[in-house]
PDB file of C-alpha atoms in Angstrom:
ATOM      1  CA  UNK G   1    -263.857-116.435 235.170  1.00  0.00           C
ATOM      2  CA  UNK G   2    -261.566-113.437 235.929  1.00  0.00           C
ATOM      3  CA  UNK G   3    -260.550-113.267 239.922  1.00  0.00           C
ATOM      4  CA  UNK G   4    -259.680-110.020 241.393  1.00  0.00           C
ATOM      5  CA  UNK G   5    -258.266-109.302 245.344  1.00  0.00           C
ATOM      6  CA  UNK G   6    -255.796-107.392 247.538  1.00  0.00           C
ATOM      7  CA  UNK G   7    -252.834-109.443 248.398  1.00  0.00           C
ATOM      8  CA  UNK G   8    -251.713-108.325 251.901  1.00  0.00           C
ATOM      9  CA  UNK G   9    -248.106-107.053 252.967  1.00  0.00           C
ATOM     10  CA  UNK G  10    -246.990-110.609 253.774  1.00  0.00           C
ATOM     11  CA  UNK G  11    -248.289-111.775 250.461  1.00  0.00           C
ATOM     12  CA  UNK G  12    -247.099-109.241 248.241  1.00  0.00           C
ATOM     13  CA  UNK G  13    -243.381-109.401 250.027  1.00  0.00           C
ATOM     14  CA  UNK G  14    -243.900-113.828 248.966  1.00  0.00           C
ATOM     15  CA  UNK G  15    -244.863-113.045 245.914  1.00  0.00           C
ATOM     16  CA  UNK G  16    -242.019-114.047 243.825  1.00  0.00           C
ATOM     17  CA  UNK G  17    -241.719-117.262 245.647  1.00  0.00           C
ATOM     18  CA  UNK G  18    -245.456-118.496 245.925  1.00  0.00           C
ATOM     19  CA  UNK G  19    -245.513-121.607 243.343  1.00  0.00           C
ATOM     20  CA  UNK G  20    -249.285-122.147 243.837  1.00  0.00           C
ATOM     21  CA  UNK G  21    -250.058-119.145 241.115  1.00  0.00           C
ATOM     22  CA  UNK G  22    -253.856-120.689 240.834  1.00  0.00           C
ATOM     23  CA  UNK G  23    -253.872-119.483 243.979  1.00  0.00           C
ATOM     24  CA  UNK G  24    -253.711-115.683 243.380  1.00  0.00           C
ATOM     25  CA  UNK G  25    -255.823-113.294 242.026  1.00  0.00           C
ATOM     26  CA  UNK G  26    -255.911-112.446 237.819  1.00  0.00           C
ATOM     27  CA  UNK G  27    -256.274-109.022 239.049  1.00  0.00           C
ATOM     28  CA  UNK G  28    -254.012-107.919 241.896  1.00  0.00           C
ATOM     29  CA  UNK G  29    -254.835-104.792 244.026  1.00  0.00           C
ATOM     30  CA  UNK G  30    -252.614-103.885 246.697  1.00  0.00           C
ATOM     31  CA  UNK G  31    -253.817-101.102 249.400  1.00  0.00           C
ATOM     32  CA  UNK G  32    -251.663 -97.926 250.813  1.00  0.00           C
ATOM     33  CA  UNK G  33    -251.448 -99.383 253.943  1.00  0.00           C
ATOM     34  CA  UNK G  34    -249.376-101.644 252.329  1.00  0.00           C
ATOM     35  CA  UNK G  35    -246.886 -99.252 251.214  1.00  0.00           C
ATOM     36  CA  UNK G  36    -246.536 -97.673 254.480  1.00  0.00           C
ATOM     37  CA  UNK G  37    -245.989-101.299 255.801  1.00  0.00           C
ATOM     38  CA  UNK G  38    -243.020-101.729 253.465  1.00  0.00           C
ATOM     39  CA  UNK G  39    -241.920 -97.690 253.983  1.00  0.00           C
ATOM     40  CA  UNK G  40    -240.534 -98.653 257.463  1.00  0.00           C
ATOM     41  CA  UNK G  41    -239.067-101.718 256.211  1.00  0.00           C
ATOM     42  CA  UNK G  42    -235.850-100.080 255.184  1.00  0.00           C
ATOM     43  CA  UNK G  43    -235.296 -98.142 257.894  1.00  0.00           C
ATOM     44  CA  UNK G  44    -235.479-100.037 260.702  1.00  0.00           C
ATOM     45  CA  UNK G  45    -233.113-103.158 258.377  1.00  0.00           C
ATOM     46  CA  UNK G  46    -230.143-103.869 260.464  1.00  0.00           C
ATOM     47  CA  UNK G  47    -228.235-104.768 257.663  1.00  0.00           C
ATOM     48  CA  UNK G  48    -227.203-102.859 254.256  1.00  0.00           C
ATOM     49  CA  UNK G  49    -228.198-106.137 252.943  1.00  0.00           C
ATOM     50  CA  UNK G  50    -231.832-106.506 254.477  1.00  0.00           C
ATOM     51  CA  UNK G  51    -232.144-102.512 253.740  1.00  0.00           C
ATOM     52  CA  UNK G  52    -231.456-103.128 250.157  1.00  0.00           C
ATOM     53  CA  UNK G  53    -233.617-106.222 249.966  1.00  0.00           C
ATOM     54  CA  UNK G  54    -236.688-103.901 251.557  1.00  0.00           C
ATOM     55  CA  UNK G  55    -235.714-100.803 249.505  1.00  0.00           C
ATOM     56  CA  UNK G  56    -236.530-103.237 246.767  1.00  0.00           C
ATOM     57  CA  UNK G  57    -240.049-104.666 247.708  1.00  0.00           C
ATOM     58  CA  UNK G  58    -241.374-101.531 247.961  1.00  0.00           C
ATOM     59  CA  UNK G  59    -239.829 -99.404 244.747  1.00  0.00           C
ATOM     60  CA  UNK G  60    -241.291-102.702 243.177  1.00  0.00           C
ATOM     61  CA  UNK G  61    -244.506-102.383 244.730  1.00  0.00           C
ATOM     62  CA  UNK G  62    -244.623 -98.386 244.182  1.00  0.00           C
ATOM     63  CA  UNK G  63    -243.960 -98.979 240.379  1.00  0.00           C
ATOM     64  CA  UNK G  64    -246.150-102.232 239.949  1.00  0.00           C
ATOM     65  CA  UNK G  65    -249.362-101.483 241.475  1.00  0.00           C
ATOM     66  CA  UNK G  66    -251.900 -98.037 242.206  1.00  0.00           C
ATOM     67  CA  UNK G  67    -252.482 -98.725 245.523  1.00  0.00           C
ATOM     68  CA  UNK G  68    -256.418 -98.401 247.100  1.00  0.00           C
ATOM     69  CA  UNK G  69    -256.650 -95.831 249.600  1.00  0.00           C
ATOM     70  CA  UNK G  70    -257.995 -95.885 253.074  1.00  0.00           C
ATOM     71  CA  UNK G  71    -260.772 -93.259 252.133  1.00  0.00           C
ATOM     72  CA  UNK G  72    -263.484 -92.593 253.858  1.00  0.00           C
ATOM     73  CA  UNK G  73    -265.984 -95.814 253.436  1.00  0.00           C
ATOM     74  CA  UNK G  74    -262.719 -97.517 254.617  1.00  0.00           C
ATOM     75  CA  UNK G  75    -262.652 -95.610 257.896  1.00  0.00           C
ATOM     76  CA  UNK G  76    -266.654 -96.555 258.008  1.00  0.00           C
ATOM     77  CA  UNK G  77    -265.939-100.239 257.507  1.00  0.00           C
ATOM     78  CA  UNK G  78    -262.749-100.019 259.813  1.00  0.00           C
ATOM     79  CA  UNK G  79    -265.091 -99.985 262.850  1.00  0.00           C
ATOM     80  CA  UNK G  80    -266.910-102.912 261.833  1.00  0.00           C
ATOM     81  CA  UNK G  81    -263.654-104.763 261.558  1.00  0.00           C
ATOM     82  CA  UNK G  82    -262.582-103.274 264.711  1.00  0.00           C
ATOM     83  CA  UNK G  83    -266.089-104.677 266.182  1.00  0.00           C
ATOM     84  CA  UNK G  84    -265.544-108.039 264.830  1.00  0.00           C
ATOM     85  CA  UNK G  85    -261.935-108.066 266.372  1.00  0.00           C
ATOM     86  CA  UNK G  86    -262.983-106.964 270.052  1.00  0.00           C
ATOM     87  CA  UNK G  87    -266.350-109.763 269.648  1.00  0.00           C
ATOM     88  CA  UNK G  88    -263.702-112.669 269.112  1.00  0.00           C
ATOM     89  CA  UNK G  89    -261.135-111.464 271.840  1.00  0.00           C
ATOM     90  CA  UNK G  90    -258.736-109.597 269.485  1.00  0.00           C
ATOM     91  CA  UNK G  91    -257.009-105.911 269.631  1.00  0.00           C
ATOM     92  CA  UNK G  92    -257.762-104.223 266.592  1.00  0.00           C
ATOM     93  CA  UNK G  93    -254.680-101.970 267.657  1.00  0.00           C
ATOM     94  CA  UNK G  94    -252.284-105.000 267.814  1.00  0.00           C
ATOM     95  CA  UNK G  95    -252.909-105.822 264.095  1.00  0.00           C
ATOM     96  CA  UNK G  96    -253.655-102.439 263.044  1.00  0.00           C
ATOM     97  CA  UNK G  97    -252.203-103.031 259.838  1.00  0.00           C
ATOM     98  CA  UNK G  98    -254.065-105.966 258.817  1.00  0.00           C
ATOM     99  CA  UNK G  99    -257.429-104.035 260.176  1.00  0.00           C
ATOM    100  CA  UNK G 100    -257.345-101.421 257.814  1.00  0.00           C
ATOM    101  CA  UNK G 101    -256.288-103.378 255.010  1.00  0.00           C
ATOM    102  CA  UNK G 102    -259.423-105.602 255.749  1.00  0.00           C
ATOM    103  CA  UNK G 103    -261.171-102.278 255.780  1.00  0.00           C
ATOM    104  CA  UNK G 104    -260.385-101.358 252.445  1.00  0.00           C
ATOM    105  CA  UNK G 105    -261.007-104.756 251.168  1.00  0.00           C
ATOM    106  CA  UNK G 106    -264.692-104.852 252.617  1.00  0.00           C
ATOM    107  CA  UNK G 107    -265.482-101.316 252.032  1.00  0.00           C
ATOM    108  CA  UNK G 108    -264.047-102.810 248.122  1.00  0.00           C
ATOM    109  CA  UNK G 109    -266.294-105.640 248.328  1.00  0.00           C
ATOM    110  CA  UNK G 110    -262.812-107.599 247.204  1.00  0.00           C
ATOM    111  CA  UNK G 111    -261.249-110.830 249.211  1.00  0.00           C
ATOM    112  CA  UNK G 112    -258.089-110.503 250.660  1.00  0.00           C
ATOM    113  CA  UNK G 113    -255.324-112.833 249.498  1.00  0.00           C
ATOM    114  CA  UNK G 114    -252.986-113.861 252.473  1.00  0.00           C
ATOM    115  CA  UNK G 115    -250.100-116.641 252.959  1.00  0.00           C
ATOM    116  CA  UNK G 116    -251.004-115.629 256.928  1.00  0.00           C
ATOM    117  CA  UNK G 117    -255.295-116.544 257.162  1.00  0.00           C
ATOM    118  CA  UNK G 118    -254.826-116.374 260.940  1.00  0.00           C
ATOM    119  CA  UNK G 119    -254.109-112.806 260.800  1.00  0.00           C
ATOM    120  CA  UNK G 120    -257.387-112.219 259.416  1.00  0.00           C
ATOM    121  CA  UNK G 121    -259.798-114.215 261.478  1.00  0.00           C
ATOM    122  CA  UNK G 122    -263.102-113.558 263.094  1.00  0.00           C
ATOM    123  CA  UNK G 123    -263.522-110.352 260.437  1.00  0.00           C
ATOM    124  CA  UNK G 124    -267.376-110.408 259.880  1.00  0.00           C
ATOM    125  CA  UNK G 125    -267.767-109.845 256.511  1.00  0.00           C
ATOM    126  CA  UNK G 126    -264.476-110.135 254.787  1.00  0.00           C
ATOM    127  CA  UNK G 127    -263.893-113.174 252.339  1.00  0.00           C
ATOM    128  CA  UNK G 128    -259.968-114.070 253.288  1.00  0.00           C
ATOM    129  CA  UNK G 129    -258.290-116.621 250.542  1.00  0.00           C
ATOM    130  CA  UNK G 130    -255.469-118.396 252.032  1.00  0.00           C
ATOM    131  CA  UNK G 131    -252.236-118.513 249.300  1.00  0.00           C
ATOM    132  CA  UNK G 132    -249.939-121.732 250.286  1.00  0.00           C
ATOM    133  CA  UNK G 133    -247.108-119.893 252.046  1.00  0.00           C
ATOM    134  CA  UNK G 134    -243.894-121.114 250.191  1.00  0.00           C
ATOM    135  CA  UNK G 135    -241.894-121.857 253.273  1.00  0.00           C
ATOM    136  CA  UNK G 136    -244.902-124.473 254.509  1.00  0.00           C
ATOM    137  CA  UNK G 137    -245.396-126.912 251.572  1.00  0.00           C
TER     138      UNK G 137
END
């Protein structure tokens, strides 16, 4: 059976150094919040070297995937993420990021794919998938 999902920012920037591919989608979506994640990754670098490295993730991300928009039934479902955040104690506006991509992934009806679960708790109906971060086993 075919598996599709949105890997999120932190994901998608792993990607080439997750070893648990079982773990990943057979269809990969990435959303444009994702891309403007990885836009200001370059220039706020503080090294050529880290500017380079972030100019890279997201060329490779702009030429590897059409990202989903955050259209209009993902501003719907952003306030029931929002809800969900406030109803467990969390600022949607402190992981605003992450919010909207969950957005777009419920307004989808597609799981999001994350080495970082946490980031996405206590989101009332959003399936998360945890993807074994490579740096912890």
């Amino acid at each position: 059976m075919s598996s599709s999902g949105i890997l999120d920012t932190s994901t998608l920037i792993l990607l080439g150094r997750v070893t648990a591919l079982d773990a990943l989608p057979d269809e990969a979506f990435i959303t444009a919040v994702t891309l403007a994640e990885l836009s200001v990754g370059p220039l706020v670098a503080k090294t050529d070297q880290e500017r380079v490295a972030r100019q890279a993730h997201l060329q490779a991300a702009e030429a590897d995937f059409d990202p989903l928009p955050f259209d209009a039934a993902a501003a719907r479902a952003f306030g029931g993420v929002a809800a969900s955040l406030r109803s467990v104690g969390r600022k949607p506006a402190a992981r605003a990021y992450d919010a909207m991509i969950a957005a777009i992934a419920v307004a989808a009806d597609l799981p999001v794919y994350t080495c970082n679960p946490k980031d996405f708790e206590g989101i009332a109906g959003l399936n998360v998938l945890a993807v074994p971060h490579p740096d912890h086993g």
